[in-house]
Coordinates of C-alpha atoms and ligand atoms in Angstrom, one line a residue:
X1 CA 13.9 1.1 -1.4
X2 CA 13.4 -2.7 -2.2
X3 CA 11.2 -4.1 -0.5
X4 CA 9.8 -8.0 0.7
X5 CA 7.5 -9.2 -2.2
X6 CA 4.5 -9.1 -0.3
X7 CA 1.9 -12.1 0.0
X8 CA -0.8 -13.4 -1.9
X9 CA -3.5 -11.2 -0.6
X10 CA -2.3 -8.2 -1.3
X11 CA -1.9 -9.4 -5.0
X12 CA -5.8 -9.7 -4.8
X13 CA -6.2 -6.4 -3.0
X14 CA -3.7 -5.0 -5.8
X15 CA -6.0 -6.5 -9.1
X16 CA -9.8 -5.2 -6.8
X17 CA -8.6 -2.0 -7.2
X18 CA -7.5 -2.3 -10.6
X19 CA -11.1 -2.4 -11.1
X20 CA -11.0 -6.3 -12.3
X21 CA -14.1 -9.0 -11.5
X22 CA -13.4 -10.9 -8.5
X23 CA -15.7 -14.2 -8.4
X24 CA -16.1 -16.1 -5.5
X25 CA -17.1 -19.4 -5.5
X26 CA -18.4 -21.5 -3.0
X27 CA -17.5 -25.0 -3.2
X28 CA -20.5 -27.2 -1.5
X29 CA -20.8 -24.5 1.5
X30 CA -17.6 -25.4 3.0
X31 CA -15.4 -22.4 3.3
X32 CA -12.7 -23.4 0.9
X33 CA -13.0 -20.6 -1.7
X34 CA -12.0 -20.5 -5.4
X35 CA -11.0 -17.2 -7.0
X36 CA -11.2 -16.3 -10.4
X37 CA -10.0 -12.9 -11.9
X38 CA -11.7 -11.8 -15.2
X39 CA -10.4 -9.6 -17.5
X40 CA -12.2 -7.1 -19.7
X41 CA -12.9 -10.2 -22.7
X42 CA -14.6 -12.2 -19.3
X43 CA -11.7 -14.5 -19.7
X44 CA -10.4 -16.1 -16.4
X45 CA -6.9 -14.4 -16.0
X46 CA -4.7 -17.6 -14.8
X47 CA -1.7 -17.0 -13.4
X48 CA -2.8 -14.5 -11.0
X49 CA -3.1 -15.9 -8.2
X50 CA 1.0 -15.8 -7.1
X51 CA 1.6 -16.2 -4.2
X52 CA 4.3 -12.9 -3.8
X53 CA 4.0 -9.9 -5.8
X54 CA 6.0 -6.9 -6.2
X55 CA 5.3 -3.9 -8.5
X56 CA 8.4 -2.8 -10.7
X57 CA 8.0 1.0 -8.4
X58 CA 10.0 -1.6 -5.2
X59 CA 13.0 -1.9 -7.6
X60 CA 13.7 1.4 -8.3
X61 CA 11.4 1.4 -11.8
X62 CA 10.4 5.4 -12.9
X63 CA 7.7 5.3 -15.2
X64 CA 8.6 9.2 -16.6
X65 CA 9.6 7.7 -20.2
X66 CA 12.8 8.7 -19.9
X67 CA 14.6 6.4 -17.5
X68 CA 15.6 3.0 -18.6
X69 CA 14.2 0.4 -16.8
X70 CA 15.8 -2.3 -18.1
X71 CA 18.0 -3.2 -14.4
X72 CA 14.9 -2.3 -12.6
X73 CA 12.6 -5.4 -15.0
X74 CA 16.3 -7.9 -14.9
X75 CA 16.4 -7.4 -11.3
X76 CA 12.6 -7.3 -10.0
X77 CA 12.5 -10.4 -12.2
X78 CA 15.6 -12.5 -10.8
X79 CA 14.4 -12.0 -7.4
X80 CA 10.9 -13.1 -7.7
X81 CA 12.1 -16.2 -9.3
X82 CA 13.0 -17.7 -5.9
X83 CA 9.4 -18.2 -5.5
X84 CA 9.5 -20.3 -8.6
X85 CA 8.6 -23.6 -6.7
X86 CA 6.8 -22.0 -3.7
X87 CA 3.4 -20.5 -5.2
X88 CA 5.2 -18.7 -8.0
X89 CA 4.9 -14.8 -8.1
X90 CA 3.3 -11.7 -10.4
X91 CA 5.2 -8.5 -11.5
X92 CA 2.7 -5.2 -11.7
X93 CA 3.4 -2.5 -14.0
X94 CA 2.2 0.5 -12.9
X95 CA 0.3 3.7 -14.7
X96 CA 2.9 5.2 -16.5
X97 CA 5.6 5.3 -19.5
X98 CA 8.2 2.6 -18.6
X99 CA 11.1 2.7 -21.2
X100 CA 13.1 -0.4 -20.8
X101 CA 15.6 -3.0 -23.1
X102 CA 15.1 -6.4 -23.1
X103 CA 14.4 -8.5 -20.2
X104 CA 14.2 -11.9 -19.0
X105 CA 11.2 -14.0 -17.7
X106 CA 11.5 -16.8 -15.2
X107 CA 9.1 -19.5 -14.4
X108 CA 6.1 -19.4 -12.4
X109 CA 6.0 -15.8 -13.1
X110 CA 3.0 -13.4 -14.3
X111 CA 4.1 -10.1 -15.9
X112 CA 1.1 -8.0 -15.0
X113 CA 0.5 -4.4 -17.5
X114 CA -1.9 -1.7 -15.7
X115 CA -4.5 -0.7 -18.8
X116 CA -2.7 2.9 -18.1
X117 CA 1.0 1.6 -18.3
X118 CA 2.9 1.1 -21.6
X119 CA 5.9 -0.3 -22.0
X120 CA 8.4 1.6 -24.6
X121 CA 10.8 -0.2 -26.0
X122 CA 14.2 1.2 -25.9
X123 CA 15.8 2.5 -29.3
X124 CA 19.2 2.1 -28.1
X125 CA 21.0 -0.7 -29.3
X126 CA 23.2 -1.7 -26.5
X127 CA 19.7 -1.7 -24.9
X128 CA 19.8 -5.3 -26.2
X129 CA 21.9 -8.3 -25.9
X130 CA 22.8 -10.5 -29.2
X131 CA 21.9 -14.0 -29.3
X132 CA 22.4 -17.0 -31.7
X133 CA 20.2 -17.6 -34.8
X134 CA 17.8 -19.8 -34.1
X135 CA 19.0 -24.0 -34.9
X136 CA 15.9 -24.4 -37.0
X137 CA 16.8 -21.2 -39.0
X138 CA 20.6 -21.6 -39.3
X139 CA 20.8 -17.7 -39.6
X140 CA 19.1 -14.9 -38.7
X141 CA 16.3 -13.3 -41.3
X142 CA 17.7 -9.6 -41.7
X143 CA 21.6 -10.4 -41.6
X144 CA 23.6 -13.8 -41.2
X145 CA 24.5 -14.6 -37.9
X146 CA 23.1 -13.4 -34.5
X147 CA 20.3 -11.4 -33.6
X148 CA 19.2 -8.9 -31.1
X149 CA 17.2 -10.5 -28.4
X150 CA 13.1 -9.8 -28.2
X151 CA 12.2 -7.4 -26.2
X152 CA 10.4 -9.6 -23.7
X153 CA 12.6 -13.0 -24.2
X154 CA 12.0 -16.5 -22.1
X155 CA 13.7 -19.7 -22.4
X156 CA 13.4 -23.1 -20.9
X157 CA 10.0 -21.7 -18.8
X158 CA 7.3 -23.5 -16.9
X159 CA 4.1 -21.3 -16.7
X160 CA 4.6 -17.9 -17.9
X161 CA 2.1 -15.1 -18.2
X162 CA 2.3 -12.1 -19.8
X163 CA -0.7 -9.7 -19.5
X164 CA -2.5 -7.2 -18.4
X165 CA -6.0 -5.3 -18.2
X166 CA -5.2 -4.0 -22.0
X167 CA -1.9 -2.6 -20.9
X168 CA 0.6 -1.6 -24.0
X169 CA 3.9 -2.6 -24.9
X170 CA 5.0 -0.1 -27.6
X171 CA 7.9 -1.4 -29.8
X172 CA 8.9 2.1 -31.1
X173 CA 10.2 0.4 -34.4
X174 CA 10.6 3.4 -36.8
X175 CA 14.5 3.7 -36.0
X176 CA 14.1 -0.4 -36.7
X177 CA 12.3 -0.1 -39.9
X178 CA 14.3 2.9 -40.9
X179 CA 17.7 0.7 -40.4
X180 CA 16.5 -2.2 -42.2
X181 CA 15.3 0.1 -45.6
X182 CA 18.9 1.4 -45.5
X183 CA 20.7 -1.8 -44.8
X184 CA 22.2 0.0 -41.7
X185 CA 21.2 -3.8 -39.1
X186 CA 24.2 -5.0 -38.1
X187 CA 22.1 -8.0 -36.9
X188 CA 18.6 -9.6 -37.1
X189 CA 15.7 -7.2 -35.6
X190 CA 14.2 -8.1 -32.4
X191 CA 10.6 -8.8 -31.8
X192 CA 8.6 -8.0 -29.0
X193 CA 7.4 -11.3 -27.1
X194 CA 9.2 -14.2 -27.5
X195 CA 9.6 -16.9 -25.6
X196 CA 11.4 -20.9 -26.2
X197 CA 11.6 -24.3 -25.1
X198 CA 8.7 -23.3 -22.6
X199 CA 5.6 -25.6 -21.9
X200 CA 2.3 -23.2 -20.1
X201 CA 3.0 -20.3 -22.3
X202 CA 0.0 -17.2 -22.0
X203 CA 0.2 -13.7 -23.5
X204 CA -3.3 -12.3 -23.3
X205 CA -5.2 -9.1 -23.3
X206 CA -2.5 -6.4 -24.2
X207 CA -1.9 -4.2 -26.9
X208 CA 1.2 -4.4 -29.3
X209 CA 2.1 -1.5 -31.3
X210 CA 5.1 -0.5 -33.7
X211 CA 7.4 -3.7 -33.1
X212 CA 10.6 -3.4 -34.6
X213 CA 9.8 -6.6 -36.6
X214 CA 7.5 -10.3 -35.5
X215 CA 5.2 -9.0 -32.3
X216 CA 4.6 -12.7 -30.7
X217 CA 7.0 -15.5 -31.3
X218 CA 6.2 -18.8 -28.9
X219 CA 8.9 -21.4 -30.5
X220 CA 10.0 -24.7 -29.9
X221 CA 7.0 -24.9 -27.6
X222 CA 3.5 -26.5 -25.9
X223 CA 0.4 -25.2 -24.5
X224 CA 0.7 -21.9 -26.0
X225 CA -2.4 -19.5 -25.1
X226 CA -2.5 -16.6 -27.4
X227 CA -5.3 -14.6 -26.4
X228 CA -7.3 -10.8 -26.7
X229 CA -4.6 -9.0 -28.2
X230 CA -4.7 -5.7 -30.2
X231 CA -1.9 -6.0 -32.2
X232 CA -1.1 -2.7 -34.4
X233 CA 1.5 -1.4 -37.0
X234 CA 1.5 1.0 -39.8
X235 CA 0.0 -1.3 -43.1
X236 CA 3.6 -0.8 -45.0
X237 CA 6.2 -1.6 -42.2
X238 CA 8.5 -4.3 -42.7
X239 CA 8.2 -7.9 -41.4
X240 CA 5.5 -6.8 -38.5
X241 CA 4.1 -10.1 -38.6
X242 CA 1.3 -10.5 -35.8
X243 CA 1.4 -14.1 -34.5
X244 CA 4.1 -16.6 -35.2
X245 CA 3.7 -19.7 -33.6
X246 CA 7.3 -21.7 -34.9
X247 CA 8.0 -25.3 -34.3
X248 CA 4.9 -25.2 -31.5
X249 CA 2.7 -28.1 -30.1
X250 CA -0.7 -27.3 -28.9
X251 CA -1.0 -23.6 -29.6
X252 CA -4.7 -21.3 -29.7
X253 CA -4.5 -18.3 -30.9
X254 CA -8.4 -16.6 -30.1
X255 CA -10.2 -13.1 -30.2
X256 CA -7.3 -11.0 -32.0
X257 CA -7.6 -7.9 -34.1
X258 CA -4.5 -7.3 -36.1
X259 CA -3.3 -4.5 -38.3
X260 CA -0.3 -5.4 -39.6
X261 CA 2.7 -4.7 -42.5
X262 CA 3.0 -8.8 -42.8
X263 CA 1.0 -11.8 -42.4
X264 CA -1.0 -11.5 -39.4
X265 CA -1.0 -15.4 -38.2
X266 CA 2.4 -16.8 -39.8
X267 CA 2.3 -20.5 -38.7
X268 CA 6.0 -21.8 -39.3
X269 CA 8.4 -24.4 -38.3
X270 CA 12.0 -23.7 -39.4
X271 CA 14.1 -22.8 -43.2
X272 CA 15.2 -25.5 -45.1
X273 CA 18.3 -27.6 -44.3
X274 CA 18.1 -26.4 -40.9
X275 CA 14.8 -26.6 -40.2
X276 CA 14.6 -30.1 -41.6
X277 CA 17.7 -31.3 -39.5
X278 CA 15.8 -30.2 -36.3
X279 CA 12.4 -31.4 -37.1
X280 CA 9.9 -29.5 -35.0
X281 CA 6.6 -29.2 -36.6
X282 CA 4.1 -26.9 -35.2
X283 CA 1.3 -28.9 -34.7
X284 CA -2.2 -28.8 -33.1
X285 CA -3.0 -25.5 -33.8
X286 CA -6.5 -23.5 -33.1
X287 CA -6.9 -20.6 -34.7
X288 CA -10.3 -18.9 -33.7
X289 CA -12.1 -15.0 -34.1
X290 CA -9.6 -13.6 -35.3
X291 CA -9.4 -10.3 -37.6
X292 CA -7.1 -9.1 -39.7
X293 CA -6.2 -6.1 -42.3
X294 CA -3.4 -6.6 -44.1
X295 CA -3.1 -5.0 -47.3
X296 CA 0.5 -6.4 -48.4
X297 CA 0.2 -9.5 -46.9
X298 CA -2.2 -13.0 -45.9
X299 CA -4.4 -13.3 -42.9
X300 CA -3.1 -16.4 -42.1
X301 CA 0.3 -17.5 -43.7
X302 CA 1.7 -21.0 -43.4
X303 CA 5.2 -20.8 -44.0
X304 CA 7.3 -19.7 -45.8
X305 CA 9.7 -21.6 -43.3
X306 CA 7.6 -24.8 -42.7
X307 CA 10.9 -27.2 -43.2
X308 CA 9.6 -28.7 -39.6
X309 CA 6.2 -29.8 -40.9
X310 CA 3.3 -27.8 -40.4
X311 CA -0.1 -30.2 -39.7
X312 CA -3.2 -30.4 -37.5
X313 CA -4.4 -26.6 -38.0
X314 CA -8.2 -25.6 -37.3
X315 CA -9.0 -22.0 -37.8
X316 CA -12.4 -20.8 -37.6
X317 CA -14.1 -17.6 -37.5
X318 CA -11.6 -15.7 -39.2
X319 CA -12.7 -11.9 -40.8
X320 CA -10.4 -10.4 -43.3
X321 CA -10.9 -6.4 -44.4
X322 CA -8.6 -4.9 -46.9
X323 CA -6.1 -7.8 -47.0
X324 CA -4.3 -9.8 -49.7
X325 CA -4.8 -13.0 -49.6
X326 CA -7.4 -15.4 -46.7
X327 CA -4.9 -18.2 -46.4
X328 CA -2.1 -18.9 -47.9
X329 CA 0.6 -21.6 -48.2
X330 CA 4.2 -20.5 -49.2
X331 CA 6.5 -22.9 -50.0
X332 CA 9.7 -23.9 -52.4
X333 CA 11.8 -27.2 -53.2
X334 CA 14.7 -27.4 -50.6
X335 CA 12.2 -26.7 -47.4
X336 CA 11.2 -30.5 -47.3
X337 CA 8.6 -32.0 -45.3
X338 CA 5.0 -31.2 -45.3
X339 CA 2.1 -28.6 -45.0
X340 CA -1.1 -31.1 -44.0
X341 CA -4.4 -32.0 -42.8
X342 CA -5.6 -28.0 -42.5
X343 CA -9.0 -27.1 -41.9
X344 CA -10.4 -23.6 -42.1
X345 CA -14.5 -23.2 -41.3
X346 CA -15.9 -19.7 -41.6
X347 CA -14.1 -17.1 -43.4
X348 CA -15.9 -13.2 -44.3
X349 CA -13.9 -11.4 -46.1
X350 CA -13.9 -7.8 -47.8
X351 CA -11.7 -6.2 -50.4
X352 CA -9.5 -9.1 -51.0
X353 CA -6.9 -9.0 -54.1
X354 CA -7.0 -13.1 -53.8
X355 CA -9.1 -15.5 -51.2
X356 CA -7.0 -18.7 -51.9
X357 CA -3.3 -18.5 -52.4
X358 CA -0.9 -21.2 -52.9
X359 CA 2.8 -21.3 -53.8
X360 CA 4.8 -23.6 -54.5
X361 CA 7.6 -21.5 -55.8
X362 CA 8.2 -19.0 -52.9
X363 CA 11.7 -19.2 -52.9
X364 CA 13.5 -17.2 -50.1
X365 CA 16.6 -19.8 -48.4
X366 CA 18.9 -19.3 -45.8
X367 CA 21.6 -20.3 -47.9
X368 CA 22.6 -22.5 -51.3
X369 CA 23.1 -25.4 -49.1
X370 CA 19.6 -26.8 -49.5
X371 CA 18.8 -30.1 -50.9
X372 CA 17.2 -29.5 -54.4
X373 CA 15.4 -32.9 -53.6
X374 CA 13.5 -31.7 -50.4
X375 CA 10.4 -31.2 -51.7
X376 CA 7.5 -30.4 -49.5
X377 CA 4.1 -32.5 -49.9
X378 CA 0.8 -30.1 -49.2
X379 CA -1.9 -32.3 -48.8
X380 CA -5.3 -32.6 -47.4
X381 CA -6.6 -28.9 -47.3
X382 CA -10.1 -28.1 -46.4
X383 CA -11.9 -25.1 -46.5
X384 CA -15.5 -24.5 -46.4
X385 CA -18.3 -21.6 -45.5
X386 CA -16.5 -18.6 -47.0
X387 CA -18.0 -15.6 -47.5
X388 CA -16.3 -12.7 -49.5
X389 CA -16.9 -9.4 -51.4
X390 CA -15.2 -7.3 -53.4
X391 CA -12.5 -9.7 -54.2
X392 CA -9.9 -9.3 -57.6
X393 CA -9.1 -12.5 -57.9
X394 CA -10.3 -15.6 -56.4
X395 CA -8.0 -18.1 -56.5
X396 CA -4.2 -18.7 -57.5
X397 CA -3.6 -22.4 -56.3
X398 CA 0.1 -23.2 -58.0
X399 CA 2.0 -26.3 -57.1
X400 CA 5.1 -27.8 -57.3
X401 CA 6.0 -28.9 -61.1
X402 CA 5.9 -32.6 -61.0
X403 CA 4.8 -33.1 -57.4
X404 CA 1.0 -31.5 -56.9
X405 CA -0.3 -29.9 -54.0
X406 CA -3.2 -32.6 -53.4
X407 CA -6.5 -33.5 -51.4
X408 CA -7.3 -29.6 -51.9
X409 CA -11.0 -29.3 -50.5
X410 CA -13.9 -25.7 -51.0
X411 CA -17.3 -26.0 -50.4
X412 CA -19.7 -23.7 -49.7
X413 CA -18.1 -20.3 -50.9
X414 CA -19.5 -17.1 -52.3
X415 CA -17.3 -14.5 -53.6
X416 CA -18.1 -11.3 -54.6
X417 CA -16.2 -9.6 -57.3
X418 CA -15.0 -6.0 -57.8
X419 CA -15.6 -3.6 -60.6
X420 CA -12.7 -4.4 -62.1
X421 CA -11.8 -8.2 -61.7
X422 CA -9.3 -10.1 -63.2
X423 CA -10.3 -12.2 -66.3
X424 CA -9.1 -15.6 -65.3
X425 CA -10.5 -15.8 -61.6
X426 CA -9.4 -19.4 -60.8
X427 CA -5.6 -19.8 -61.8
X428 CA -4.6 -23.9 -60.7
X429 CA -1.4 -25.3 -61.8
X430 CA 0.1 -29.1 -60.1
X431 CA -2.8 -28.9 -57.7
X432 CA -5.9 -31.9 -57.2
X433 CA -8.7 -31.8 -55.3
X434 CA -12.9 -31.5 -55.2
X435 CA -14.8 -28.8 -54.8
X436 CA -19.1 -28.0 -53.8
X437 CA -20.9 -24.9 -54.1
X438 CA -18.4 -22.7 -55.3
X439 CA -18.8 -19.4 -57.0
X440 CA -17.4 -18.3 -59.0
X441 CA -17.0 -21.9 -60.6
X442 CA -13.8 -23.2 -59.4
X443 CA -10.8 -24.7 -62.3
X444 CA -11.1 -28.1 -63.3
X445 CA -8.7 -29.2 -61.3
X446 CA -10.9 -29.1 -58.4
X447 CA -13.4 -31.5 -59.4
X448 CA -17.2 -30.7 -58.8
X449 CA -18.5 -33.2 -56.3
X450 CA -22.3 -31.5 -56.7
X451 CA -24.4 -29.6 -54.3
X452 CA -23.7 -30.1 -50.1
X453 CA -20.8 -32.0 -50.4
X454 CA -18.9 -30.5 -47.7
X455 CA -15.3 -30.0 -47.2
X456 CA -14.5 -31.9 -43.7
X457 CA -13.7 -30.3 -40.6
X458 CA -13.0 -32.2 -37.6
X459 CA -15.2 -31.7 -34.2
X460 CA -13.3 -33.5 -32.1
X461 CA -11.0 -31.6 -30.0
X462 CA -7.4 -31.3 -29.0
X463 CA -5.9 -32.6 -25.9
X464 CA -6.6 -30.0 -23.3
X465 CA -4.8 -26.7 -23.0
X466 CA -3.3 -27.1 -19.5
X467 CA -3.4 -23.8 -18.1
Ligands
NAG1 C1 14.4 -10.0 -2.7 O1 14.1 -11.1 -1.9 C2 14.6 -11.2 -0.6 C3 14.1 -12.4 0.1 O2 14.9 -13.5 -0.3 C4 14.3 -9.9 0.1 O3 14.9 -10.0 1.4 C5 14.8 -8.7 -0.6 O4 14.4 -7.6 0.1 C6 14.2 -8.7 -2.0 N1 14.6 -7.6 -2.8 C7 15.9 -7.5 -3.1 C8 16.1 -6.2 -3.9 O5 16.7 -8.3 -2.9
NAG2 C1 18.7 -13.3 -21.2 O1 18.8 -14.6 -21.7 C2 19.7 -14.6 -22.8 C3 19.6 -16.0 -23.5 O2 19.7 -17.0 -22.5 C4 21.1 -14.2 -22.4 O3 21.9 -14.1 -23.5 C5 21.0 -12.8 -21.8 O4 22.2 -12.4 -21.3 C6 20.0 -12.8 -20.7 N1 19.8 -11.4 -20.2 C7 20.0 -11.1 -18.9 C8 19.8 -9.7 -18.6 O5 20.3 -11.9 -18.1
NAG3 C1 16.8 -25.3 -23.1 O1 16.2 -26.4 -23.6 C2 16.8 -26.9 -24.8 C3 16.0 -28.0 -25.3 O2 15.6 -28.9 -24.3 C4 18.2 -27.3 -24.4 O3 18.9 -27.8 -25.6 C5 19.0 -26.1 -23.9 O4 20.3 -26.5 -23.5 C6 18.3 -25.5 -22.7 N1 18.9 -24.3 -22.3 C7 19.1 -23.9 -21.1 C8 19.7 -22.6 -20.9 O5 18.8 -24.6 -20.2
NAG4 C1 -7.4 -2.3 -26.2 O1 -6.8 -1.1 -26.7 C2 -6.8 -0.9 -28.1 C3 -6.0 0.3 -28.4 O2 -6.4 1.4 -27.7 C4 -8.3 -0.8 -28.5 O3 -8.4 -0.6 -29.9 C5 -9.0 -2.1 -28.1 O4 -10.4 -2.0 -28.4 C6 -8.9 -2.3 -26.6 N1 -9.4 -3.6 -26.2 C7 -10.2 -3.8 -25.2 C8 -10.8 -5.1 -25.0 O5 -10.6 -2.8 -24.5
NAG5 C1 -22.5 -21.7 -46.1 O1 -21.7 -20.7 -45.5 C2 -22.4 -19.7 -44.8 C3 -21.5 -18.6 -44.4 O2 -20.6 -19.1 -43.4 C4 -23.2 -20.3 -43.7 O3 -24.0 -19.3 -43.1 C5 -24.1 -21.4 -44.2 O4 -24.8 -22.0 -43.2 C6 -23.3 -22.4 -45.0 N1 -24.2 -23.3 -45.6 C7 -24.1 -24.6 -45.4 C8 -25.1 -25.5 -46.1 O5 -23.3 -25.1 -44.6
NAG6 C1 -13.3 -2.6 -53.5 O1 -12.0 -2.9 -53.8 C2 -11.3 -1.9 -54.5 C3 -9.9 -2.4 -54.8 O2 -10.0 -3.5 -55.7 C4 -11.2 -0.7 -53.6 O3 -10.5 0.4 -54.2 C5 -12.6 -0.2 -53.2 O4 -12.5 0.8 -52.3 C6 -13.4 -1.4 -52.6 N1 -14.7 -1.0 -52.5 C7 -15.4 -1.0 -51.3 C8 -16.8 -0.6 -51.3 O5 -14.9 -1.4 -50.3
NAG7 C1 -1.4 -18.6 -64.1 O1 -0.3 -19.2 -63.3 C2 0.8 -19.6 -64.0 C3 1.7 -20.4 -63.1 O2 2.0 -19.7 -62.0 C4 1.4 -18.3 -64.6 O3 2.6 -18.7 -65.4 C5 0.4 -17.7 -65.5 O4 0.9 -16.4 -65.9 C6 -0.9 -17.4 -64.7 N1 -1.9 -16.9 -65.7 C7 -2.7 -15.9 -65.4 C8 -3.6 -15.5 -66.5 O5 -2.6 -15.3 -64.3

């Protein structure tokens, strides 16, 4: 019942009648012919144009909800990954209910979700293979030592795609959560997406529910392309951060909605000692249209873990409903290294306990190994056109004592206060900085530069996605 992956046009005859835009585009009337696929944001979907597909029904996949899949994914998988260096190839994923462990991606390789097909993650535990902590953590986060591998895991990838016409991959994380409130994980929970040491990284236009813990992890990465994802889990679930980019170079994250028991955006780059010993910082980092509701947690956190360095972040067009904090820094002495030049343009926010948060005293190690001398510098943060309503409190900026978070930057914000506000709205300990058309009027710390003096945020762009 296996069959030959077949050729690249029936991968094209596959997606027409999937119902997706086929453009055709001709190149100075000779006949050589471009072809784009678009998928329901009017993004080009890259990555599908393999040259050999196969749909997960040839290797013996039953989408009933019942069967595992997880030999049918491992071994559709390994054998498209001889086409690695000859045109590269696209799994499909039929309508229907495929319950499946973890699996492996390869290079090269699309992993293609029918809008009708949802992936359900298997609940049992042999389902999934344990790995070592990650070297920039030194440990996993729920229990020292290993961790169960995501449920969609690269490593050491060139070009990988996972996506689909809003397909679902369903984490079915209540037995997850449930084991983690009792203490009952033997190791670290696994996520749902993630993938390491890969360069060409896209996970686009899908829909996320109930992971166990993170949904997307891209680590020790470059030219990451986080795109269109819904990405949903009950509002008090624990640890179900959205999007963690960790220890990344190049990375945009654009046109999410996120509901979420965590931070919804955690940018981070490894915990303490080890983080600092292997020195990846996540860096160049777009963060565009995204929104979030979060009630526990930020809509963009960076850190706690940022022991790597965390610098070069642009986010822009963010919305925030029902969430605790816009964006906030998390830090403590022992993670070393720096949070730096971040630049936020274009906030709206509603029912908000805080709109700026920063912590210098977050606490949270791996271990009582750290250095005690590590401290982190934050420096040179910018934010500017914020809009927000119904906010408790706006600010909480608290620094390091004896080494101030500095170069802090607000201009050009407007926030709109509940019925029942706190008293003190601007709260600034061991922080500097300037701030412009601010209401209400920022601390003194934050020195008022007068009207239109706006907080800087770079237009030139990064180096190029290659994709
Ligand atoms: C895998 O690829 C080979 C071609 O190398 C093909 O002959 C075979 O049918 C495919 N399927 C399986 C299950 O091996
Ligand atoms: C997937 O990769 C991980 C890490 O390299 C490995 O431990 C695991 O055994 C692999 N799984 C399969 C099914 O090959
Ligand atoms: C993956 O890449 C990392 C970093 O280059 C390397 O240390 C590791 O050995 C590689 N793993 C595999 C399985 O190739
Ligand atoms: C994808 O599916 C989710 C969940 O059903 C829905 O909320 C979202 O609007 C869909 N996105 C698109 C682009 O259709
Ligand atoms: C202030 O921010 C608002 C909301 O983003 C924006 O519409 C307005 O143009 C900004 N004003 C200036 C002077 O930049
Ligand atoms: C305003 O925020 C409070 C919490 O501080 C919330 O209970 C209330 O529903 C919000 N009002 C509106 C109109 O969203
Ligand atoms: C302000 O922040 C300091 C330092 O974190 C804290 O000790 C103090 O209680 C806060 N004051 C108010 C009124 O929130």
């Amino acid at each position: 019942m296996w069959t030959t992956p077949r050729r690249n046009l029936q991968v094209l005859d596959t997606l027409v009648l999937l119902g997706l835009v086929l453009v055709l585009i001709n190149v100075n009337g000779v006949e050589s012919r471009t072809v784009r696929i678009l998928d329901s944001f009017g993004y080009p979907v890259t990555g599908c144009s393999r040259k050999y597909s196969a749909s997960l029904a040839d290797f013996g996949g039953v989408g009933d909800g019942v069967t595992s899949n997880t030999k049918a994914f491992q071994a559709a998988i390994d054998n498209l990954s001889q086409y690695a260096s000859d045109g590269g190839s696209l799994l499909f994923v039929p309508p229907g209910k495929w319950l499946t462990g973890s699996f492996n991606l390869t290079s090269h390789f699309t992993l293609y979700l029918h809008k009708d097909a949802t992936l359900l993650a298997s609940q049992d535990e042999s389902e999934w293979a344990v790995i070592d902590p990650l070297p920039s953590y030194g440990r996993g986060r729920d229990a020292v030592g290993g961790r169960y591998i995501s449920l969609i895991f690269g490593t050491n990838l060139t070009d990988v795609v996972v996506t689909g016409d809003n397909g679902t991959i369903h984490g079915q994380g209540t037995t997850w959560w449930d084991k983690f409130h009792k203490g009952e994980l033997k190791y670290t929970r696994p996520y749902l997406i993630e993938i390491m040491y890969s360069n060409q990284v896209q996970i686009s236009s899908l829909t996320l529910m109930d992971s166990p813990s993170w949904n997307v992890h891209p680590i020790y990465s470059s030219n990451v392309v986080v795109q269109g994802l819904t990405i949903l889990a009950p509002v008090t679930s624990p640890n179900t951060d959205g999007i963690n980019p960790d220890s990344c170079t190049n990375t945009r994250i654009e046109d999410c909605y996120i509901v979420s028991g965590d931070d919804c955006v955690a940018v981070k780059s490894g915990w303490d000692e080890y983080g600092i010993k292997f020195a990846m910082p996540t860096k160049q980092l777009v963060i565009r249209r995204l929104t979030c509701i979060s009630p526990f947690s930020a809509v963009i956190a960076l850190g706690s873990e940022m022991s790597g360095g965390i610098e070069d972040v642009r986010a822009e067009d963010i919305t925030g409903i029902n969430s605790e904090s816009a964006v906030r820094i998390k830090t403590a002495v022992g993670r070393g290294n720096y949070v730096k030049d971040i630049y936020v343009r274009g906030m709206t926010m509603k029912t908000m306990k805080m709109v700026f948060w920063m912590a210098g005293n977050y606490g949270s190690h791996p271990d009582n190994d750290y250095d005690p001398n590590a401290i982190p510098v934050i420096q040179n943060i910018n934010f500017r056109d914020v809009v927000a309503e119904n906010v408790t409190m706006a600010a909480r900026l608290e620094g390091i004592p004896g080494h101030p978070f500095t170069g802090i930057c607000i201009s050009n914000a407007t926030i709109g206060l509940t019925k029942k506000p706190k008293k003190i709205q601007w709260n600034c300990t061991e922080i500097a900085g300037v701030s412009s058309d601010v209401t209400p009027p920022p601390c003194n710390l934050l020195t008022d530069q007068g009207p239109a003096n706006a907080c800087d945020f770079p237009e030139d762009s990064f180096p190029s996605v290659k994709l």
